[in-house]
């Protein structure tokens, strides 16, 4: 299989090199003037197009093959060996540089969809031709004694228009297997024929006379063809203009004959005109392609939305500024038993039971007036069979004068099932007692448990306050998302270090509280000391690849006889303050007799 692909690639490369040779021979035979270089040189453009677009093109064999064929063409044209070799090097460098630069800074993939593609393509071609013209000018200087700068200029005037015009033209006319040019309405063949006939007729008018410079008349039919056919229309139009203009120019007619100068100058001006009008049309084709792509994408997304909306179990709706239904998905008929067609255009309140209409009407008025942006309300509606269903309306104001929209869900079963109601109540209770970031109990839950333990007073009750050291600098340096990661990690370490009977809660930004019920005061202190050490030993790997070490300071107080909750927490907080003040990353134990604290390093 590999051998088959190799043979196919080689044959494709050979075929295009043969085409290059035929075009090169035609150019040197019919368009040379005064023994200099050819006035028209489309051969390199054909090869550049093949390299850019043909997947079967062999990039390994074409440079030496091009060099050999170029040398033969120039030798057959009567050039000396020095000039022939120099021209061959120039052609090879020009083709290779053009292909590489266009691929790098102006990729062919989706090129007619990008407005600035033509500009980047022109830069790549200009750089390539500038380099090859320097080499060709040197060949003329060394081989035939001509002026180096003059030879380079003549080479550039012949090769630059050839590449600028022919490469985009061939790329546009080639079939695009990926179908990148998305059009909602492809033009009919009769339309294409009519546009091309219009371009041809105007070309005859412009180039068939020699009295007036009417080249500007080519733009309207060219732009019209581009508007309907996009880049391919521009390419076909320029091809027709090129053939008709060349015919009249070589028969001695056309506006270019008004120029005073050699035939080469007239050919260069003609090519410059073609390049100018072509590059005026290409951005228009790109804009139109982008327009159709966006329109097609919007249409596809709208279809996807309707496809999804038709299958959603909840009712999706929209109400206009007059309070009438303007959109309902098929789920409405299943919920109410009334067809969507009969409801559209009817007031929204008509479907609601009389008892709920006043409240919903007030909420709807506030939503439409802009005094509120969202609506969430449970109402009852009548079904077609006379039964009543309870529904929840979730709506959002769409804009001034545009009404509101949202969804309606049937909550009858939710309101009638006690078990479900209890689950909701339990979920709210859990949310009210849990810190959302760390998953630990929050301040409210901690003090509820602390009050219960102090009331029981069956064992030693100790309260510890923990605070992350330099947490503000972590937030300032790495950002709050990283700070959240650090808080969650510290919470995990503290929870894993304590016993199942102990409680840790997040009671502030970077503050944690620990409740320990133990058989002895020393056991409680040992547990908190172990927590301080565990945190300082933990490494936190951040998503950015940075490994972070954090420490905590801690203060602990054991409940004394007759001491209430506030006094206990105050002593623990004072002990934490001393730990912070005396160096951080340490535990300080509160002294009950004096309410002072003494430091104890972890």
XYZ file of C-alpha atoms in Angstrom:
602
model
C 0.000 0.000 0.000
C 2.880 2.366 0.817
C 4.361 1.693 -2.618
C 1.072 2.523 -4.326
C 0.868 5.873 -2.512
C 4.486 6.630 -3.407
C 3.867 5.943 -7.108
C 0.683 8.045 -7.095
C 2.440 10.970 -5.395
C 5.349 10.756 -7.788
C 3.095 10.691 -10.855
C 1.116 13.682 -9.587
C 4.304 15.631 -9.017
C 5.631 14.716 -12.465
C 2.347 15.745 -14.088
C 2.400 19.221 -12.562
C 6.066 19.659 -13.416
C 5.244 18.805 -17.047
C 2.421 21.380 -16.976
C 4.911 23.854 -15.543
C 7.302 23.135 -18.433
C 4.575 23.687 -21.048
C 3.554 27.019 -19.507
C 7.178 28.088 -19.165
C 7.926 27.279 -22.816
C 4.826 29.172 -23.907
C 5.855 32.206 -21.875
C 9.446 32.369 -23.135
C 8.263 31.763 -26.704
C 5.476 34.330 -26.927
C 6.041 36.950 -24.229
C 9.774 37.720 -24.321
C 10.815 41.158 -25.456
C 14.198 42.492 -26.405
C 16.051 39.392 -25.301
C 15.098 39.901 -21.674
C 12.846 37.773 -19.437
C 9.236 36.873 -20.209
C 6.570 39.512 -19.622
C 4.011 36.970 -18.337
C 4.998 34.064 -16.094
C 2.088 31.970 -14.664
C 4.101 28.725 -14.554
C 5.332 29.122 -10.974
C 1.808 29.937 -9.804
C 0.560 26.559 -11.065
C 3.243 24.734 -9.127
C 2.645 26.783 -5.944
C -1.079 26.004 -6.123
C -0.332 22.285 -6.504
C 2.000 22.300 -3.501
C -0.542 24.105 -1.320
C -3.663 22.195 -2.280
C -2.727 18.742 -3.629
C -2.274 16.224 -0.779
C -0.547 13.776 -3.151
C 2.187 16.235 -4.111
C 5.694 14.902 -3.359
C 7.636 17.686 -1.645
C 10.926 15.787 -1.853
C 11.360 15.429 -5.587
C 9.893 18.638 -7.011
C 12.830 21.019 -6.125
C 15.493 19.095 -8.086
C 12.988 18.291 -10.841
C 12.014 21.962 -11.130
C 15.651 22.986 -11.247
C 16.401 20.555 -14.089
C 13.290 21.461 -16.113
C 13.886 25.186 -15.651
C 17.460 24.791 -16.868
C 16.298 22.891 -19.947
C 13.636 25.502 -20.774
C 16.140 28.336 -20.544
C 18.780 26.446 -22.550
C 16.195 25.759 -25.275
C 15.405 29.480 -25.225
C 19.022 30.221 -26.146
C 20.271 31.302 -22.733
C 23.797 30.602 -21.636
C 24.638 28.137 -18.914
C 25.239 30.833 -16.289
C 21.926 32.571 -16.953
C 20.030 29.287 -17.228
C 21.364 27.969 -13.919
C 20.699 31.319 -12.226
C 17.128 31.451 -13.540
C 16.588 27.850 -12.397
C 17.786 28.674 -8.890
C 15.545 31.765 -8.868
C 12.464 29.773 -9.976
C 13.126 27.015 -7.425
C 13.662 29.484 -4.575
C 10.554 31.446 -5.596
C 8.282 28.393 -5.646
C 9.625 26.940 -2.400
C 9.525 30.256 -0.508
C 6.040 31.091 -1.775
C 4.672 27.707 -0.728
C 6.307 27.837 2.711
C 5.409 31.470 3.478
C 1.812 31.164 2.325
C 1.436 28.013 4.401
C 2.956 29.731 7.441
C 1.460 33.244 7.502
C -1.542 32.776 5.219
C -2.743 29.157 5.450
C -4.805 27.888 2.541
C -7.207 26.095 4.899
C -10.340 28.230 4.964
C -8.567 31.034 3.104
C -11.666 32.469 1.417
C -13.338 32.733 4.836
C -10.768 35.229 6.168
C -10.995 38.882 5.216
C -7.281 39.555 5.730
C -6.137 36.446 3.849
C -5.496 38.372 0.619
C -3.275 40.901 2.410
C -1.172 38.228 4.134
C -0.991 36.239 0.907
C 0.272 39.308 -0.998
C 3.020 39.849 1.606
C 4.172 36.221 1.315
C 4.262 36.391 -2.487
C 6.065 39.739 -2.530
C 8.827 38.460 -0.230
C 9.242 35.315 -2.340
C 9.438 37.184 -5.646
C 11.766 39.818 -4.167
C 14.264 37.105 -3.218
C 14.030 35.334 -6.572
C 14.383 38.630 -8.474
C 17.689 39.341 -6.743
C 18.987 35.943 -7.875
C 17.665 36.386 -11.429
C 19.148 39.881 -11.683
C 22.503 38.470 -10.633
C 22.225 35.759 -13.289
C 21.576 38.359 -15.997
C 24.481 40.431 -14.714
C 26.969 37.547 -14.607
C 25.741 35.678 -17.679
C 24.770 38.460 -20.091
C 26.290 41.632 -18.628
C 22.939 43.320 -18.017
C 22.214 45.754 -15.231
C 21.590 43.809 -12.013
C 18.919 46.138 -10.624
C 17.167 46.463 -13.972
C 17.102 42.707 -14.475
C 15.685 42.191 -10.988
C 12.961 44.764 -11.638
C 11.946 43.133 -14.930
C 11.831 39.700 -13.283
C 9.679 41.013 -10.428
C 7.232 42.779 -12.774
C 6.685 39.521 -14.653
C 6.567 37.057 -11.765
C 4.743 39.092 -9.097
C 1.466 39.620 -11.041
C 1.563 36.015 -12.248
C 1.598 34.667 -8.701
C -0.779 37.267 -7.250
C -3.434 36.616 -9.894
C -3.038 32.969 -10.851
C -2.599 31.295 -7.447
C -5.830 32.656 -5.857
C -7.676 32.098 -9.150
C -6.672 28.438 -9.321
C -7.344 27.894 -5.619
C -10.823 29.359 -5.969
C -11.667 27.359 -9.091
C -10.478 24.041 -7.674
C -13.228 21.817 -6.167
C -13.243 22.086 -2.371
C -13.845 18.650 -0.917
C -14.490 20.023 2.558
C -17.268 22.347 1.375
C -16.073 25.348 3.297
C -18.144 27.857 1.387
C -21.486 27.486 3.152
C -24.414 28.970 1.276
C -28.009 28.783 2.181
C -29.181 29.220 -1.434
C -26.792 28.046 -4.144
C -27.221 30.071 -7.380
C -28.760 28.366 -10.371
C -26.708 27.594 -13.445
C -28.653 30.180 -15.438
C -27.671 32.828 -12.873
C -24.020 31.816 -13.098
C -24.143 31.921 -16.900
C -25.835 35.328 -16.891
C -23.227 36.795 -14.557
C -20.344 35.478 -16.614
C -21.934 36.793 -19.829
C -22.286 40.193 -18.156
C -18.588 40.151 -17.176
C -17.620 39.083 -20.712
C -19.729 41.814 -22.354
C -18.305 44.512 -20.119
C -14.773 43.220 -20.817
C -15.419 43.541 -24.550
C -16.673 47.109 -24.025
C -13.622 48.056 -21.967
C -10.889 46.362 -24.033
C -12.510 46.541 -27.480
C -11.868 50.281 -27.798
C -8.745 52.374 -27.416
C -10.129 55.867 -26.882
C -11.161 55.904 -23.223
C -9.708 54.290 -20.047
C -12.799 52.413 -18.934
C -11.230 49.783 -16.695
C -13.329 51.003 -13.758
C -16.399 49.593 -15.541
C -15.090 46.089 -14.804
C -15.659 46.465 -11.067
C -19.508 46.450 -10.969
C -19.975 43.119 -12.814
C -16.985 41.637 -10.965
C -18.405 42.608 -7.556
C -21.868 41.451 -8.610
C -20.459 38.043 -9.536
C -18.564 37.947 -6.248
C -21.723 38.826 -4.316
C -23.604 35.887 -5.822
C -20.805 33.343 -6.294
C -18.255 34.481 -3.668
C -14.565 33.768 -4.310
C -15.285 31.421 -7.211
C -17.282 34.182 -8.891
C -14.332 36.544 -8.524
C -11.942 33.938 -9.918
C -14.126 33.097 -12.930
C -14.677 36.786 -13.656
C -10.954 37.562 -13.564
C -10.275 34.563 -15.809
C -12.779 35.884 -18.386
C -11.386 39.421 -18.108
C -7.861 38.053 -18.545
C -8.698 36.088 -21.710
C -10.669 38.900 -23.376
C -8.214 41.610 -22.330
C -5.220 39.569 -23.518
C -6.862 38.937 -26.884
C -7.498 42.617 -27.553
C -4.116 43.674 -26.149
C -2.149 41.339 -28.445
C -4.281 42.439 -31.431
C -3.372 46.070 -30.768
C -6.625 47.228 -29.137
C -7.674 48.031 -25.601
C -7.150 50.855 -23.145
C -3.526 49.819 -22.476
C -2.594 50.833 -26.034
C -3.088 54.432 -24.924
C 0.090 54.109 -22.857
C 3.273 55.406 -24.465
C 6.015 52.906 -23.968
C 7.239 49.431 -24.854
C 4.941 46.425 -25.054
C 6.316 45.111 -21.766
C 5.063 48.189 -19.905
C 1.569 47.713 -21.337
C 1.557 44.055 -20.272
C 2.688 44.963 -16.762
C -0.010 47.622 -16.420
C -2.624 45.147 -17.636
C -1.540 42.566 -15.077
C -1.486 45.214 -12.338
C -5.084 46.146 -13.198
C -6.134 42.505 -12.956
C -4.398 42.025 -9.615
C -5.984 45.190 -8.233
C -9.572 44.317 -9.118
C -9.085 40.692 -8.030
C -7.797 41.686 -4.618
C -10.674 44.140 -4.254
C -13.156 41.317 -4.789
C -11.559 38.620 -2.616
C -12.215 40.325 0.772
C -15.841 40.818 -0.273
C -16.101 37.103 -0.976
C -14.615 36.355 2.458
C -17.088 38.674 4.194
C -20.007 37.060 2.384
C -18.725 33.598 3.261
C -18.447 34.558 6.938
C -21.950 36.029 6.803
C -23.414 32.804 5.460
C -21.445 30.717 7.926
C -22.770 32.746 10.850
C -26.305 32.664 9.460
C -26.055 28.915 8.951
C -24.684 28.462 12.460
C -27.467 30.600 13.933
C -30.062 28.617 11.999
C -28.531 25.344 13.170
C -28.519 26.498 16.790
C -32.129 27.598 16.503
C -33.037 24.187 15.127
C -31.105 22.520 17.936
C -32.951 24.653 20.486
C -36.339 23.727 19.047
C -35.276 20.091 18.863
C -34.259 20.181 22.524
C -37.241 22.251 23.634
C -39.658 19.807 22.012
C -38.239 17.020 24.157
C -37.907 18.788 27.507
C -40.350 17.544 30.135
C -40.853 21.015 31.664
C -42.794 23.729 29.878
C -40.641 26.353 28.174
C -42.556 29.552 27.553
C -42.377 33.163 26.522
C -44.929 35.863 27.319
C -45.048 39.121 25.370
C -45.307 42.582 26.902
C -49.103 42.383 26.779
C -49.082 39.327 29.038
C -50.049 36.823 26.319
C -48.350 33.538 25.433
C -45.987 33.954 22.453
C -44.181 30.603 22.715
C -44.940 27.268 24.374
C -43.196 23.964 23.809
C -45.152 20.693 23.376
C -44.780 19.860 27.097
C -47.529 22.411 27.811
C -50.141 20.258 26.122
C -49.072 17.246 28.182
C -49.263 19.245 31.422
C -52.550 21.077 30.784
C -54.330 18.926 28.228
C -54.824 22.023 26.013
C -53.102 22.284 22.635
C -50.377 24.868 22.192
C -52.067 26.415 19.129
C -55.158 27.268 21.164
C -53.128 28.888 23.948
C -50.796 31.066 21.840
C -51.971 34.669 21.857
C -54.167 34.108 24.940
C -53.517 35.869 28.308
C -51.279 33.907 30.645
C -53.596 34.515 33.600
C -56.518 32.718 31.931
C -54.954 29.337 32.754
C -54.488 30.184 36.464
C -57.136 29.500 39.128
C -58.974 32.604 40.328
C -57.443 32.532 43.825
C -53.864 32.818 42.454
C -54.452 35.363 39.685
C -54.049 38.513 41.782
C -50.657 37.523 43.178
C -49.382 36.364 39.792
C -50.707 39.501 38.076
C -48.843 41.702 40.571
C -45.607 39.726 40.130
C -46.029 39.856 36.352
C -46.531 43.637 36.434
C -43.388 44.102 38.545
C -41.432 41.907 36.138
C -42.594 43.826 33.079
C -42.030 47.228 34.696
C -38.451 46.344 35.548
C -38.831 46.617 39.314
C -37.754 42.964 39.472
C -35.788 40.787 37.070
C -36.815 37.321 38.172
C -40.026 35.579 39.120
C -40.429 32.392 41.106
C -43.967 31.561 42.170
C -46.144 28.507 42.748
C -49.690 28.740 41.376
C -52.503 26.356 40.511
C -53.813 25.892 36.972
C -56.875 24.250 35.450
C -56.423 21.253 33.197
C -58.793 20.655 30.301
C -60.493 17.843 32.247
C -61.235 20.219 35.158
C -58.580 18.919 37.540
C -56.131 21.293 39.221
C -52.337 20.995 39.072
C -49.824 22.921 41.126
C -47.016 24.405 39.042
C -43.903 26.447 39.764
C -43.189 29.351 37.401
C -39.540 30.354 36.995
C -39.250 33.399 34.751
C -36.732 36.068 33.811
C -37.304 39.496 32.297
C -36.044 39.533 28.710
C -35.756 43.252 28.098
C -37.646 46.480 27.692
C -40.827 45.739 25.770
C -39.860 42.108 25.132
C -41.833 40.480 27.938
C -40.418 37.579 29.931
C -39.717 33.897 29.539
C -38.717 30.848 31.491
C -40.056 27.447 32.424
C -43.043 25.947 34.229
C -42.714 22.681 36.106
C -45.419 20.552 37.669
C -44.778 20.392 41.427
C -48.030 18.706 42.444
C -46.293 15.534 43.561
C -43.660 17.508 45.451
C -46.250 19.397 47.419
C -48.266 16.292 48.300
C -45.502 13.955 49.409
C -44.577 14.474 53.066
C -41.426 12.414 52.741
C -40.144 14.669 50.027
C -40.961 17.721 52.094
C -38.972 16.271 54.983
C -36.034 15.688 52.668
C -36.162 19.289 51.551
C -36.289 20.459 55.178
C -33.329 18.240 56.048
C -31.380 19.573 53.082
C -32.027 23.160 54.153
C -31.001 22.306 57.700
C -27.771 20.729 56.503
C -27.016 23.692 54.261
C -27.622 26.053 57.178
C -25.068 24.199 59.327
C -22.369 23.456 56.735
C -19.575 25.614 55.388
C -19.976 25.570 51.616
C -16.270 25.855 50.774
C -14.745 23.204 53.061
C -17.742 20.996 53.824
C -17.033 21.379 57.555
C -19.666 22.439 60.075
C -20.032 26.201 60.227
C -20.034 28.619 63.163
C -23.718 28.031 63.924
C -23.312 24.248 64.110
C -20.141 24.488 66.199
C -21.695 26.569 68.956
C -24.805 24.402 69.022
C -22.664 21.319 69.718
C -20.438 23.235 72.158
C -23.466 24.344 74.178
C -24.693 20.766 74.328
C -21.342 19.403 75.510
C -20.950 22.073 78.169
C -24.443 21.343 79.455
C -23.595 17.638 79.766
C -20.234 18.285 81.485
C -19.473 14.573 81.603
C -15.800 14.953 80.619
C -13.085 17.465 79.907
C -14.293 20.029 77.354
C -11.577 21.888 75.430
C -11.968 24.517 72.724
C -9.167 25.417 70.355
C -8.908 28.284 67.866
C -6.812 27.732 64.699
C -5.749 30.428 62.243
C -3.764 30.094 58.979
C -0.529 32.041 59.095
C 0.005 34.703 56.393
C -3.179 33.672 54.572
C -3.723 37.192 53.250
C -0.365 37.095 51.465
C -1.363 33.780 49.823
C -4.551 35.372 48.494
C -2.657 38.455 47.329
C 0.050 36.447 45.585
C -1.889 33.549 44.074
C -5.478 34.788 44.047
C -8.604 33.790 45.912
C -9.181 30.517 43.986
C -5.800 29.276 45.239
C -6.712 30.511 48.710
C -9.854 28.387 48.539
C -7.745 25.341 47.617
C -5.503 25.973 50.619
C -8.489 26.283 52.973
C -10.001 23.032 51.717
C -6.694 21.192 52.057
C -6.062 22.468 55.580
C -9.606 21.489 56.559
C -8.989 17.973 55.246
C -5.708 17.623 57.165
C -7.213 18.865 60.431
C -10.252 16.581 60.091
C -8.015 13.562 59.345
C -5.757 14.277 62.343
C -8.548 14.507 64.898
C -10.626 11.640 66.274
C -14.143 10.819 65.149
C -15.470 12.126 68.461
C -13.866 15.541 67.977
C -15.399 18.374 65.952
C -13.696 20.891 63.674
C -15.616 23.803 62.148
C -14.804 26.777 59.964
C -16.019 29.849 61.848
C -14.427 32.650 59.823
C -12.343 33.439 56.756
C -9.207 31.484 57.687
C -10.256 30.617 61.269
C -11.193 27.154 62.461
C -12.514 26.031 65.828
C -11.991 22.584 67.367
C -14.114 21.009 70.096
C -12.510 18.162 72.031
C -14.151 16.062 74.675
C -11.477 13.995 76.376
C -10.673 12.122 79.521
C -7.818 14.482 80.378
C -6.559 18.003 79.746
C -3.179 16.732 78.500
C -4.857 14.503 75.915
C -6.736 17.475 74.450
C -3.556 19.587 74.284
C -1.682 16.699 72.624
C -4.325 16.427 69.925
C -4.098 20.113 68.976
C -0.301 19.995 69.025
C -0.502 17.089 66.589
C -2.826 19.144 64.337
C -0.324 22.045 64.200
C 2.473 19.650 63.250
C 0.375 17.852 60.627
C -0.518 21.096 58.848
C 3.065 22.352 58.783
C 4.234 18.980 57.386
C 1.658 18.974 54.577
C 2.654 20.061 51.051
C -0.073 21.541 48.855
C 0.400 21.073 45.125
C -1.280 23.936 43.267
C -2.695 23.622 39.712
C 0.025 26.049 38.582
C 2.698 23.498 39.534
C 3.804 25.396 42.661
C 4.168 23.400 45.864
C 3.023 25.414 48.878
C 3.782 24.946 52.596
C 1.441 26.562 55.084
C 1.351 26.696 58.868
C -1.254 27.450 61.500
C -1.206 29.072 64.906
C -3.404 27.628 67.636
C -4.705 28.556 71.070
C -6.444 26.079 73.373
C -8.454 26.501 76.548
C -9.955 23.803 78.760
C -13.212 24.584 80.499
C -12.983 25.440 84.153
C -15.743 24.971 86.699
C -18.569 27.476 86.326
C -17.169 28.852 83.069
C -19.661 29.626 80.296
C -19.205 29.340 76.548
C -18.191 32.933 75.923
C -15.488 32.890 78.590
C -14.054 29.614 77.274
C -13.891 30.858 73.685
C -12.442 34.180 74.809
C -9.524 32.438 76.558
C -8.890 30.249 73.528
C -8.926 33.338 71.316
C -6.477 35.151 73.599
C -4.179 32.152 73.473
C -4.328 32.212 69.671
C -3.409 35.895 69.720
C -0.301 35.139 71.797
C 0.699 32.330 69.411
C 0.446 34.761 66.490
C 2.390 37.452 68.305
C 5.207 35.163 69.458
C 6.170 33.706 66.091
C 3.268 31.703 64.588
C 3.304 27.979 63.707
C 2.812 27.098 67.358
C 0.290 26.178 70.030
C -0.376 28.370 73.061
C -2.224 27.051 76.140
C -4.542 29.362 78.053
C -3.862 29.842 81.790
C -7.198 29.642 83.632
C -6.172 31.434 86.832
C -4.930 34.662 85.241
C -6.562 34.462 81.797
C -3.044 34.928 80.424
C -1.327 32.507 78.036
C 1.973 30.784 77.830
C 3.650 29.634 74.653
C 4.211 25.998 73.883
C 5.973 25.237 70.661
C 4.585 22.380 68.650
